[in-house]
Coordinates of C-alpha atoms and ligand atoms in Angstrom, one line a residue:
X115 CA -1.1 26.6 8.4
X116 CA -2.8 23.3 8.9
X117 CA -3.6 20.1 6.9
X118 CA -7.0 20.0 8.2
X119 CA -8.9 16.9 8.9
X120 CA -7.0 14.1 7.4
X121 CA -8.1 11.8 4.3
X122 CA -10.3 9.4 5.3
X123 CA -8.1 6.1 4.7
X124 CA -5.0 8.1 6.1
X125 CA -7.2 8.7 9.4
X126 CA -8.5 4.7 9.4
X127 CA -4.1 4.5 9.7
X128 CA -3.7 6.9 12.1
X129 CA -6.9 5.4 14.3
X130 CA -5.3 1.8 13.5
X131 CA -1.6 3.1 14.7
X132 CA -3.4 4.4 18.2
X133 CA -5.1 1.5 19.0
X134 CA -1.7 -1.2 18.0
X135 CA 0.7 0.9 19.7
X136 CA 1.5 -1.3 22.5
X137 CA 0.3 -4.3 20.6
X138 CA 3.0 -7.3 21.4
X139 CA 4.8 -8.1 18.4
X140 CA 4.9 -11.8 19.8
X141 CA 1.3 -12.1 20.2
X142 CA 1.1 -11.1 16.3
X143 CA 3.5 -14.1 15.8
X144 CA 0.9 -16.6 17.9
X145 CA -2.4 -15.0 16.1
X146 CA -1.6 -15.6 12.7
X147 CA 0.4 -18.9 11.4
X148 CA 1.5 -17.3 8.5
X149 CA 3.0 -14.0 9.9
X150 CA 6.2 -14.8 8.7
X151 CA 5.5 -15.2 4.9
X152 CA 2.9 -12.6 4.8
X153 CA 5.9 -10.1 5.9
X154 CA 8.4 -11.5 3.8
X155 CA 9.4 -9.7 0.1
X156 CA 12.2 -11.0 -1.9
X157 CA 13.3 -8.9 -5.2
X158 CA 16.5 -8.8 -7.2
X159 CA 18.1 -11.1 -4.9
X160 CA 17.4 -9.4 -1.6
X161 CA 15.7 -11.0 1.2
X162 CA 13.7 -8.6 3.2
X163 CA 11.8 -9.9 6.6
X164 CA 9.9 -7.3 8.6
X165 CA 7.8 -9.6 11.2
X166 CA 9.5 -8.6 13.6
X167 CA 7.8 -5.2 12.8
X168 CA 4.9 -4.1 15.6
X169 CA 2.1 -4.1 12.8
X170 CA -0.7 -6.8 11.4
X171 CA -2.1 -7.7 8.3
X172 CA -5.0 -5.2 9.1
X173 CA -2.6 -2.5 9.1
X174 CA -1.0 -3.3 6.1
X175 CA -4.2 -3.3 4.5
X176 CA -5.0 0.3 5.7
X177 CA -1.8 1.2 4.6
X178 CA -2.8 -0.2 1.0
X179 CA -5.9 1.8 1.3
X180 CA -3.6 4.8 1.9
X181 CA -1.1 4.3 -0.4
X182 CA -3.9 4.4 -2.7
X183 CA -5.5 7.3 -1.5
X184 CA -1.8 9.1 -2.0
X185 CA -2.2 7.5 -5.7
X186 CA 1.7 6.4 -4.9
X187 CA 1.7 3.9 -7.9
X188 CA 0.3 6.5 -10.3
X189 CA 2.8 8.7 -8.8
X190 CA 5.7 6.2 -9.4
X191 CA 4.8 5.6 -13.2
X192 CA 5.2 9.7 -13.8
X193 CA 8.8 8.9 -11.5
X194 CA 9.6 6.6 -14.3
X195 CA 8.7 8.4 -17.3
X196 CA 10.1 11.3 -16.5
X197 CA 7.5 13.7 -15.4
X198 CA 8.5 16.6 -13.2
X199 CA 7.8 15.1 -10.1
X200 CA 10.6 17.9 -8.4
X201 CA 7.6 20.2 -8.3
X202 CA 9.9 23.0 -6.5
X203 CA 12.5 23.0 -9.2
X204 CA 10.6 21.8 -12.0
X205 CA 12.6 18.6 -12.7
X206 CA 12.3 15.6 -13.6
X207 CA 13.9 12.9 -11.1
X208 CA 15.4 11.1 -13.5
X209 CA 18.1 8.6 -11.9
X210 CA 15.9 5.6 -13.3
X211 CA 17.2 6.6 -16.6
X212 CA 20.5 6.1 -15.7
X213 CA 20.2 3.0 -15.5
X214 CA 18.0 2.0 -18.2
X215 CA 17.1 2.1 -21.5
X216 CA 13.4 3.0 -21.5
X217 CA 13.7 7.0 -21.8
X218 CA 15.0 9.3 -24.0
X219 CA 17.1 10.8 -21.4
X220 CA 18.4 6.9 -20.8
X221 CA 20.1 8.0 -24.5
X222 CA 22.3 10.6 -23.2
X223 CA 22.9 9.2 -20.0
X224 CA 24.7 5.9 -22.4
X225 CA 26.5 8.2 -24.2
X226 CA 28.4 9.5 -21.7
X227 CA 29.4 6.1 -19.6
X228 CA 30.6 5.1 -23.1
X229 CA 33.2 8.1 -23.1
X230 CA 33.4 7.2 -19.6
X231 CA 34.3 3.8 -20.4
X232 CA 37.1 5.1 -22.5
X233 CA 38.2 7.1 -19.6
X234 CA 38.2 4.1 -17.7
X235 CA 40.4 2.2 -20.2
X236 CA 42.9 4.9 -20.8
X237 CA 43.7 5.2 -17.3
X238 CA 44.3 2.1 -16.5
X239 CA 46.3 1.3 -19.6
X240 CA 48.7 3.9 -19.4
X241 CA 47.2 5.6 -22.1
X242 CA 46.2 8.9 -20.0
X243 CA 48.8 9.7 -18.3
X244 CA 51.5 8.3 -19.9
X245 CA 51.8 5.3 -17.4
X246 CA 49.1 3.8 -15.7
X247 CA 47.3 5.5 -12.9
X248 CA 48.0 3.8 -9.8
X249 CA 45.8 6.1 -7.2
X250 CA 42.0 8.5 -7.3
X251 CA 41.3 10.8 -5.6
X252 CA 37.4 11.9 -5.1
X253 CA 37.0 15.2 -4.8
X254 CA 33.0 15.9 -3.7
X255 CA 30.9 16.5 -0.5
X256 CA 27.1 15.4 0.1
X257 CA 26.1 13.0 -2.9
X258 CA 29.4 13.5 -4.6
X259 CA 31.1 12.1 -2.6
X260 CA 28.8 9.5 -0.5
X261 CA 27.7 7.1 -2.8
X262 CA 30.8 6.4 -4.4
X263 CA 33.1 6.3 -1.1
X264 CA 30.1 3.6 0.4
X265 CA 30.2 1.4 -3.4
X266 CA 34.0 1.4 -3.5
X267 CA 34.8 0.4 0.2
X268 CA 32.0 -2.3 -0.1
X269 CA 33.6 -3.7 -3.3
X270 CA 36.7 -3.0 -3.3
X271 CA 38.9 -6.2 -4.0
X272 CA 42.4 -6.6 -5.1
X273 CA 42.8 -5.7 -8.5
X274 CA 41.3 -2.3 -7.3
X275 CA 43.3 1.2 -7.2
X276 CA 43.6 2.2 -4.3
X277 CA 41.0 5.5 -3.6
X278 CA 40.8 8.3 -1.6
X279 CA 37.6 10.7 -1.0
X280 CA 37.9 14.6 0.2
X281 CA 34.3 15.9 1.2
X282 CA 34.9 18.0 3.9
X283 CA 36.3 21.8 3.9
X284 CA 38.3 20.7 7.1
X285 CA 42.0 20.9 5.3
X286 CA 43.0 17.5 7.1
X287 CA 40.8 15.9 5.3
X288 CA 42.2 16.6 2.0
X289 CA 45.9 16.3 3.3
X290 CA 45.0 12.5 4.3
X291 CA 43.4 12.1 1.4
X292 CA 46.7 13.1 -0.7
X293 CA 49.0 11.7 1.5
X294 CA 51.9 9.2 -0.2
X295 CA 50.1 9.9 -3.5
X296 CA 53.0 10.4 -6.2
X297 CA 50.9 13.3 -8.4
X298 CA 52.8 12.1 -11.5
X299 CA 50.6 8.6 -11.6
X300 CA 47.0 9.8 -9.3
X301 CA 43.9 10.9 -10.9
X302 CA 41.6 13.7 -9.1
X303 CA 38.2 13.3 -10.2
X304 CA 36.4 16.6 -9.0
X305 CA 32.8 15.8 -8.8
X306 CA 30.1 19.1 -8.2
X307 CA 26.8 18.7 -9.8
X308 CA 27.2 22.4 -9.4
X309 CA 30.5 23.6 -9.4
X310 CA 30.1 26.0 -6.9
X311 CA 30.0 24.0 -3.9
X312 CA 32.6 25.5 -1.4
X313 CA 34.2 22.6 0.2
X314 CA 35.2 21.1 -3.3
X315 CA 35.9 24.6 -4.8
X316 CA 38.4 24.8 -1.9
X317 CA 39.7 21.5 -2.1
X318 CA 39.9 21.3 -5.8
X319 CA 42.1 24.5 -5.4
X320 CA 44.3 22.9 -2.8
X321 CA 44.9 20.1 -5.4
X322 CA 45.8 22.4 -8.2
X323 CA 48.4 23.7 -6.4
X324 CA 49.6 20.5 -5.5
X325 CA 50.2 19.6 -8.8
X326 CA 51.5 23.0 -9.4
X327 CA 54.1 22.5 -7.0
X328 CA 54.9 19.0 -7.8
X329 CA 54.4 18.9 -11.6
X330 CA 54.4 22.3 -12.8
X331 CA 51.8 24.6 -15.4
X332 CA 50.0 21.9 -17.6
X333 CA 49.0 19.0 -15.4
X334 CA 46.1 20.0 -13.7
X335 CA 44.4 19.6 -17.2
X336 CA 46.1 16.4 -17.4
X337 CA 45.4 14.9 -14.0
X338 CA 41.8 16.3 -13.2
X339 CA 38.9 14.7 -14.5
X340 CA 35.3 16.4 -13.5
X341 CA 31.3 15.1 -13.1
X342 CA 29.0 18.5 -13.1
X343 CA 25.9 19.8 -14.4
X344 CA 27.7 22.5 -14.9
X345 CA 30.3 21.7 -17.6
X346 CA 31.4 25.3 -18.6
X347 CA 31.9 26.2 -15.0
X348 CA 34.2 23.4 -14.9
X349 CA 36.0 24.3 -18.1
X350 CA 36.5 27.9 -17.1
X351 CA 37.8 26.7 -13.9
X352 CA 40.7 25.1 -16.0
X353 CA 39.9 21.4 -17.3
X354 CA 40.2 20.2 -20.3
X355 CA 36.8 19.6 -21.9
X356 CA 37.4 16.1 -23.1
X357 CA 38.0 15.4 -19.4
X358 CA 34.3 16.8 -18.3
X359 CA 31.7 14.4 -17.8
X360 CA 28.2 15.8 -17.7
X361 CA 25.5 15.0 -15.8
X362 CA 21.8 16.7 -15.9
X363 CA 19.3 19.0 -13.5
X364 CA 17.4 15.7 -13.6
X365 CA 19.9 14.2 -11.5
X366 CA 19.4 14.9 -7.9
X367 CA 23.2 14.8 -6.1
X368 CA 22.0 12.0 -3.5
X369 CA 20.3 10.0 -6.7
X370 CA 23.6 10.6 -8.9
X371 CA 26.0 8.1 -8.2
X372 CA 25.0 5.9 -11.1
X373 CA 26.2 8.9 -13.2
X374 CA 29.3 10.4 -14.2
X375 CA 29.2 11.4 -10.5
X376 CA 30.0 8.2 -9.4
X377 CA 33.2 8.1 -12.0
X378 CA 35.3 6.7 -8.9
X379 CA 33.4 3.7 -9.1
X380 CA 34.7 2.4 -12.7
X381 CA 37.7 4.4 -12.1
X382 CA 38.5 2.1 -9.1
X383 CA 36.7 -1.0 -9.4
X384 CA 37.2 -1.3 -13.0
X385 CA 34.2 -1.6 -15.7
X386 CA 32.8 -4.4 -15.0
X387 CA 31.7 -3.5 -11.3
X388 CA 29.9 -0.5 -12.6
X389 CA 28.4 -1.9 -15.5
X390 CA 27.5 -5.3 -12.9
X391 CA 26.2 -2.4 -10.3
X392 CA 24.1 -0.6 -13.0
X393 CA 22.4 -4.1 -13.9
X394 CA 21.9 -4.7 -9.9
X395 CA 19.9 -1.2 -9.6
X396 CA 18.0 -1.9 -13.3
X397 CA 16.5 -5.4 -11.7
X398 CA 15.8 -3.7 -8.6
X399 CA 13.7 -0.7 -10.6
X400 CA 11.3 -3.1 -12.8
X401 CA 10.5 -4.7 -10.0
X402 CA 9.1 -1.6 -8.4
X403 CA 8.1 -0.5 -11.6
X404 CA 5.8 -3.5 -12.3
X405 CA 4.8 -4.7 -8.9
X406 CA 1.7 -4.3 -7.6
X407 CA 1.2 -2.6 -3.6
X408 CA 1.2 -6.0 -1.9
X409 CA 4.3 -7.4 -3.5
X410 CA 6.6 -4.5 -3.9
X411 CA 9.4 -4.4 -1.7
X412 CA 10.0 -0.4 -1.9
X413 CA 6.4 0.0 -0.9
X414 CA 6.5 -2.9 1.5
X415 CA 9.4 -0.5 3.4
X416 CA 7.8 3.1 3.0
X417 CA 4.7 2.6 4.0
X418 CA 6.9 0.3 7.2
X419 CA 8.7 3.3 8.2
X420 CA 5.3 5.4 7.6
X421 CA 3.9 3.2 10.1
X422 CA 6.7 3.3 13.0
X423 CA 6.9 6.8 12.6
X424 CA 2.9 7.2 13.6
X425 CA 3.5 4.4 16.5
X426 CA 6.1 7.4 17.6
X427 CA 9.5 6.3 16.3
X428 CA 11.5 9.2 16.0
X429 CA 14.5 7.5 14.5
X430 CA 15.3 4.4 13.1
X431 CA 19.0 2.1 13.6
X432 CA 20.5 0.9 10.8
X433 CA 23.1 -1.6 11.3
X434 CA 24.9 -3.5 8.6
X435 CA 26.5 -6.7 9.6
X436 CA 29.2 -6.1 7.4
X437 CA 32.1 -3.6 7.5
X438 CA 32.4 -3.3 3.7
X439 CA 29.0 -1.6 4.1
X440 CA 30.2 0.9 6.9
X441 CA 29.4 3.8 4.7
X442 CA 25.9 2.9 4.3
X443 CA 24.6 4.6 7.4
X444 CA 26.1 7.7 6.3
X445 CA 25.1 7.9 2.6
X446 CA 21.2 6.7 3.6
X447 CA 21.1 10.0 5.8
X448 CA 21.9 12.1 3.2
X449 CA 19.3 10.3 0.9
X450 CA 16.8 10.0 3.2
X451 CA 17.1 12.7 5.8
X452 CA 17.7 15.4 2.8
X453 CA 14.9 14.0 1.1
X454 CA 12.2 13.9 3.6
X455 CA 13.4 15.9 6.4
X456 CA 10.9 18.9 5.5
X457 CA 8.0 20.3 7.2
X458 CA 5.6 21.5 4.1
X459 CA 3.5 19.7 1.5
X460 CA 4.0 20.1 -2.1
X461 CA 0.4 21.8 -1.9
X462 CA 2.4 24.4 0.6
X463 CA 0.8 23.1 3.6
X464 CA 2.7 22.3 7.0
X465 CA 2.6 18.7 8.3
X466 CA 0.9 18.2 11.1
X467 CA 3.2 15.1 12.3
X468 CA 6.9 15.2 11.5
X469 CA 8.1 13.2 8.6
X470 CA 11.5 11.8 8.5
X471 CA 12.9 9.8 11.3
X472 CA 16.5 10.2 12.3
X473 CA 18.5 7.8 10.4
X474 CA 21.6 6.6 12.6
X475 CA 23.7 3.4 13.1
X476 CA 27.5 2.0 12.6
X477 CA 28.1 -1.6 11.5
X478 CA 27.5 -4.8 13.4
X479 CA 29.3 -6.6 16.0
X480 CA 31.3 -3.2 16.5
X481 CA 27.9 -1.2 17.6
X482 CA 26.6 -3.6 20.2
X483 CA 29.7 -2.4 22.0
X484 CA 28.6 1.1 21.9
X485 CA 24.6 2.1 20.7
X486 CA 23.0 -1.6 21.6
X487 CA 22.8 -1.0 25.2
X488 CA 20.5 1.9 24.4
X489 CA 18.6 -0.4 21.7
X490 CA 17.8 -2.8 24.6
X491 CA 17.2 -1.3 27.2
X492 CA 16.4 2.3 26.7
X493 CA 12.6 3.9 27.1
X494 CA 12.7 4.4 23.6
X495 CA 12.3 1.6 21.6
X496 CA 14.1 2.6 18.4
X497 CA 13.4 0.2 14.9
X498 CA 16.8 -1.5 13.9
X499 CA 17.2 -2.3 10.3
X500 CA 19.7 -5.2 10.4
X501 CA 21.8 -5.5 7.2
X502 CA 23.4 -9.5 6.9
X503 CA 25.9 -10.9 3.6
X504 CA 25.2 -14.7 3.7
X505 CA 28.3 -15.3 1.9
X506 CA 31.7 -13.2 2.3
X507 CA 34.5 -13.0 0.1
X508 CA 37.1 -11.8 3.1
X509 CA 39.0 -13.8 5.8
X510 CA 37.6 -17.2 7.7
X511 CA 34.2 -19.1 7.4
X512 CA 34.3 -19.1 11.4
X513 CA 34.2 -14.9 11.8
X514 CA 31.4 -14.7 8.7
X515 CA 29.1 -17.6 10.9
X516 CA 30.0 -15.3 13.9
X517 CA 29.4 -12.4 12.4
X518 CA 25.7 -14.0 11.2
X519 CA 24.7 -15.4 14.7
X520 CA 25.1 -11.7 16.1
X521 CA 23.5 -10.2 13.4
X522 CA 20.4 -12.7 13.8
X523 CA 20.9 -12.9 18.0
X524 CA 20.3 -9.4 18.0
X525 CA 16.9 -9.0 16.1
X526 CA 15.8 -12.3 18.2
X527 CA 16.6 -11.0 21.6
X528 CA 15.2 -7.2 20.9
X529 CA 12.2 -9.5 20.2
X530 CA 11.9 -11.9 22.9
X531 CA 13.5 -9.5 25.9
X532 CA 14.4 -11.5 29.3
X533 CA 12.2 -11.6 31.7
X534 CA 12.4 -11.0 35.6
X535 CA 11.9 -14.8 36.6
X536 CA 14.6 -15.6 33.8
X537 CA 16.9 -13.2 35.3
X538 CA 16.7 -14.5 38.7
X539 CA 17.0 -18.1 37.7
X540 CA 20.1 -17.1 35.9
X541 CA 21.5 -15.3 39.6
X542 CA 20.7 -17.6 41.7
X543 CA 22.3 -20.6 39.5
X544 CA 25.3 -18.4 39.8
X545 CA 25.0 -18.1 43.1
X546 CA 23.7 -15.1 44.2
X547 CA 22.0 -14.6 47.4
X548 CA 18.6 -13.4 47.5
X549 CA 19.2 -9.8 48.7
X550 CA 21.8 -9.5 45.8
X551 CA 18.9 -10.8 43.2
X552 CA 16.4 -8.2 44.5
X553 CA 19.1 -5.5 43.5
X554 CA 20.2 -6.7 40.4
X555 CA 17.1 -8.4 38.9
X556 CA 15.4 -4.6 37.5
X557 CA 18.8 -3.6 36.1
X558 CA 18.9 -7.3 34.0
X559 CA 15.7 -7.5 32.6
X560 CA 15.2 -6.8 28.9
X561 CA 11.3 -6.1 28.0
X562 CA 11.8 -7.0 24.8
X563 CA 8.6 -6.1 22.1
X564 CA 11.4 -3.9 20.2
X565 CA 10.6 -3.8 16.3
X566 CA 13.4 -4.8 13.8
X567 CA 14.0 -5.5 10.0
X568 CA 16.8 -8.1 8.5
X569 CA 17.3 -7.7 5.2
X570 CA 19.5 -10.4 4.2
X571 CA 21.9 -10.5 0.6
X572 CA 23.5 -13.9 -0.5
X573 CA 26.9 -12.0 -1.2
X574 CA 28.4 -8.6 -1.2
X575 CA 28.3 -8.9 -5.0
X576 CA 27.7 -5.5 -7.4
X577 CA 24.7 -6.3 -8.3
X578 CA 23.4 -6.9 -5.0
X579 CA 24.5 -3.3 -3.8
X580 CA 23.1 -1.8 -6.7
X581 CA 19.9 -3.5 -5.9
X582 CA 20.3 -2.4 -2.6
X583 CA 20.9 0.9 -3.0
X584 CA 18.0 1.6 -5.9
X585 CA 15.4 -0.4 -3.2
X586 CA 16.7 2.6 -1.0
X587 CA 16.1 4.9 -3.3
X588 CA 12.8 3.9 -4.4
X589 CA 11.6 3.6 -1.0
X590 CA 12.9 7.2 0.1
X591 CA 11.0 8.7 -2.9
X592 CA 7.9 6.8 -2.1
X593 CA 8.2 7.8 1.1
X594 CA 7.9 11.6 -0.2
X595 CA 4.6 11.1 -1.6
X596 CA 3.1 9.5 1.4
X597 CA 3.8 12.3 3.2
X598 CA 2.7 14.6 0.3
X599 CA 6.3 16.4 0.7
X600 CA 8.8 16.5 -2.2
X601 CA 11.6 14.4 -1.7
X602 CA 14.2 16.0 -4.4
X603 CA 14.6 19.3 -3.7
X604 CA 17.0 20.4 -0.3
X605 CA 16.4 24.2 0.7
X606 CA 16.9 23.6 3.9
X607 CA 20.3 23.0 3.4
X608 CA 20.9 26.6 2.3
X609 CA 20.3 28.9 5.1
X610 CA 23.6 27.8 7.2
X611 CA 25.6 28.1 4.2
X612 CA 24.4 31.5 3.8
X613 CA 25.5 32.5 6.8
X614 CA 29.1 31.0 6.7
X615 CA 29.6 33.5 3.8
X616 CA 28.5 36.2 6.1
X617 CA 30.5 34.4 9.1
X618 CA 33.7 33.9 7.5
X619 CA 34.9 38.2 7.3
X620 CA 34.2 38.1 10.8
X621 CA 37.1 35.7 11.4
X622 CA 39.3 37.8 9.4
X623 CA 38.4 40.9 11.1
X624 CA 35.1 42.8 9.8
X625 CA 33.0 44.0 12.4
X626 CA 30.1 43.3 10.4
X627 CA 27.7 41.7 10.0
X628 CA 26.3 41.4 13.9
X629 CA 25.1 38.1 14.6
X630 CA 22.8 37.2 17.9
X631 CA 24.6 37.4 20.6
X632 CA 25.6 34.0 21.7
X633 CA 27.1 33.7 18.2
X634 CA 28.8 37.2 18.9
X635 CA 30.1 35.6 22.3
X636 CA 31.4 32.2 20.6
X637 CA 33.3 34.2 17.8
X638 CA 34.8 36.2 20.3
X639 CA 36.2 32.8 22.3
X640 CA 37.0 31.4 18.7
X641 CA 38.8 34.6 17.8
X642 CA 40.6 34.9 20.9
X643 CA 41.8 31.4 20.9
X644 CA 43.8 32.0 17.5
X645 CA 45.0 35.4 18.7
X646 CA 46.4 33.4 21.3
X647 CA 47.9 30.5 19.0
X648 CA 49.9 33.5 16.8
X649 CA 51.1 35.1 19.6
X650 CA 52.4 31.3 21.3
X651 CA 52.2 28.7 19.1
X652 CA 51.4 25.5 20.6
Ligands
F6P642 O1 24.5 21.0 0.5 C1 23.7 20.0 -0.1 C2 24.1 19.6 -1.5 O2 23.6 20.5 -2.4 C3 23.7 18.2 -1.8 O3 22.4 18.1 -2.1 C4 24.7 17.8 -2.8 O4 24.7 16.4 -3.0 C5 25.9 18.4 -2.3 O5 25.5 19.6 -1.7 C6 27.0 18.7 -3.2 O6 26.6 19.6 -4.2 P1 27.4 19.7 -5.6 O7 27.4 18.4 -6.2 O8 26.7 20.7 -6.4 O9 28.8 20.1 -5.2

């Protein structure tokens, strides 16, 4: 399968991407006075710069022409009302309407935060359980569990109760996640847009028993609380119906935490945070709903990363300066890399270029310990996307204005690089000989010329992160229809799963079924080793 020759404005961006390659960013800054404006958006209270990008106002205008081509904003409009974009599933990808009023489906998405709400208010007041609850646990893997663990770390303050999140099969998990709890006073919330998935199917069996053994026959239906799309799965599985929260097909997991998925939120932060975070993400979609190519700030970033990934980025950094934001990394690989990390066009073609980069980083100052030598100094020369909170709400003035200078130190010296006359200046005023500055100079020079992004918010507030997080969103979904791909549907997750249902007899004996044969030889090791461990424990 091929795409054929390309469209003609895609080609004029793929012609312009050859030729700007190795372009200097810093010349780009010298040729055009007004580089730093014409590459700045600001919506919703977010502050995005990206002139420290590798492209020029000419490429930005063949990406227009592009983005055109694609009919992106024509595209977006049938996002927001509600047409079945999902063309795979034939679904509607309606997590706008969450958040909004403008839909129909907006309707049944208030009704249930209002019975939310009450949820919210009874558990808290005592009401629920009989006394208040003092501790949640999340029960949820992929985007059941990652949006709300990344909102509730990032805004978590002291009037919150204290939460806990169990995504993984891996038993520890779950038994940290419990640990201390007293069962009488915690609240599970069991979130499967499913209610299939295996690692909460597990886990949410592990709790049962838990409060089995602790509170006896009756509190499960007391204690457990569920999000699904799947609401008579949940009830057959034991809850209580008033306790099962729906959510719709027209909710994609990674796109959900607005949602009764994201129950853990209100649950933990209170109301006010989630109605506040809702607000955040509803200024953050009219603005992309109502703004033009040039100005929009989700377009402004898809067609950005479009761009890099045709100059031959194969991943891209993100690095919050800000540890309340340490999940983000995480959450935006689910939502990007299960989005757009396919190979075939909705018209069933294969790409010719690969479409989503590798989304990686950890938070700032911590990473420039680890991942920033590679940033600086490696062949590659990797995009950061540099996260900063002008304002913090936690510990000293003097470790936020550190924290800031990094955070802006790091994009300006990606940029500017040192040079080799620099580095032997700075030798020899130290005092090294000249045979010693011959040897060390190569290893000391930074070339410089590496792309970055800042995005800056003026506080950690919920409405910024819901602003945040739906500019994220949009951009990922964008980002889909560029590349002709559809960005809701996640097949490719399905295959390995498969085969762990196959897998799993083998580690309990079968001989079938017979897998290739280093699989064959690793079981074989992995079987052997817990022979060994029954016959002498550890
Ligand atoms: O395995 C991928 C996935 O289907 C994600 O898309 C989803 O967010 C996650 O698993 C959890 O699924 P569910 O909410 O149905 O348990």
């Amino acid at each position: 399968m091929s795409t054929g020759s390309p469209t003609p404005a895609f080609a004029a961006v793929q012609d312009l991407a050859t030729r700007q390659a190795h372009s200097p960013i810093a010349d780009m800054f010298s040729e055009d006075a007004e580089r730093v404006t014409r590459f700045t958006r600001r919506a919703a209270g977010l502050h995005l710069a990206t002139d420290k990008q590798r492209w020029t106002p000419e490429a930005l205008k063949a990406l227009y022409a592009w983005a055109e081509e694609r009919n992106l904003l024509t595209w977006r409009d049938q996002l927001f009302s509600m047409t079945p974009v999902n063309i795979t599933e034939g679904r509607a990808a309606g997590h706008t309407a969450l958040r909004s009023n403008g839909v129909p489906a907006a309707k049944k998405a208030a009704e249930t935060r209002a019975r939310l709400k009450t949820l919210v208010d009874s558990a808290r007041s005592g009401a629920l359980l009989g006394q208040p609850v003092e501790a949640i646990v999340n029960i949820g893997v992929g985007g059941s569990g990652l949006g709300p663990k990344l909102v509730v770390n990032a805004l978590k303050g002291p009037d919150s109760l204290p939460t806990t999140f169990a995504a993984n099969v891996d038993g520890a998990e779950l038994q940290e996640a419990l640990k201390g709890l007293n069962p009488a006073t915690t609240l599970v919330v069991l979130v499967s847009k499913t209610f299939t998935t295996l690692e909460t199917m597990m886990n949410a069996e592990a709790v049962r028993s838990w409060f089995m053994s602790h509170l006896g026959e009756g509190a499960l239906a007391k204690h457990c609380v569920a999000a699904t799309a799947a609401p008579e799965r949940a009830e057959a599985w034991g809850l209580s119906r008033d306790n099962i929260f729906p959510f719709w097909d027209w909710v994609g997991g990674r796109f959900s935490l607005w949602s009764a998925a994201g129950m853990a939120i209100p649950l933990s932060l209170g109301w006010a945070a989630f109605d506040e975070l809702l607000q955040g993400a509803e200024v953050m979609d009219t603005h992309v709903r109502d703004t033009d190519l040039e100005d929009n700030m989700a377009v402004h970033l898809a067609l950005l990363d479009a761009w890099n990934r045709l100059l031959g980025a194969s991943s891209r950094a993100v690095v919050p300066y800000a540890s309340r934001l340490a999940y983000l990394p995480g959450f935006l690989q689910q939502l990007e890399m299960e989005s757009n990390g396919k190979g075939v066009t909705t018209k069933n073609v294969a790409l010719e270029h690969p479409a989503c980069p590798v989304v990686w980083g950890d938070v700032g100052t911590t990473g420039q310990h680890a991942f920033f030598q590679m940033l600086h100094q490696g062949l590659e020369k990797i995009p950061v996307e540099f996260i900063l909170v002008a304002n913090s709400r936690d510990g000293h003035d003097g470790h936020q204005k550190a924290l800031l200078a990094n955070g802006l130190a790091q994009g300006a010296a990606l940029l500017r690089g040192k040079s080799k006359s620099k580095v032997r200046e700075e030798l020899k005023a130290k005092g090294y000989n000249d045979q010693e500055i011959e040897h060390l100079t190569p290893h000391m020079v930074f070339e410089g010329d590496r792309p970055s992004t800042t995005l800056i918010l003026d506080r950690l507030t919920p409405k910024r992160l819901g602003a945040l997080l739906a500019l994220y969103e949009h951009k990922t979904a964008l980002l889909g229809r560029l590349w002709g791909i559809n960005p809701f549907d996640q097949f490719g997750v399905e295959l390995g799963k498969q085969m762990a249902r196959t897998l799993t007899p083998r580690l309990e004996g079968a001989r079938d079924p017979a897998f290739d044969p280093s699989t064959e030889a690793l079981l074989k090791v992995v079987t052997d080793m817990r022979q060994h461990e029954r016959q002498e424990p550890a």
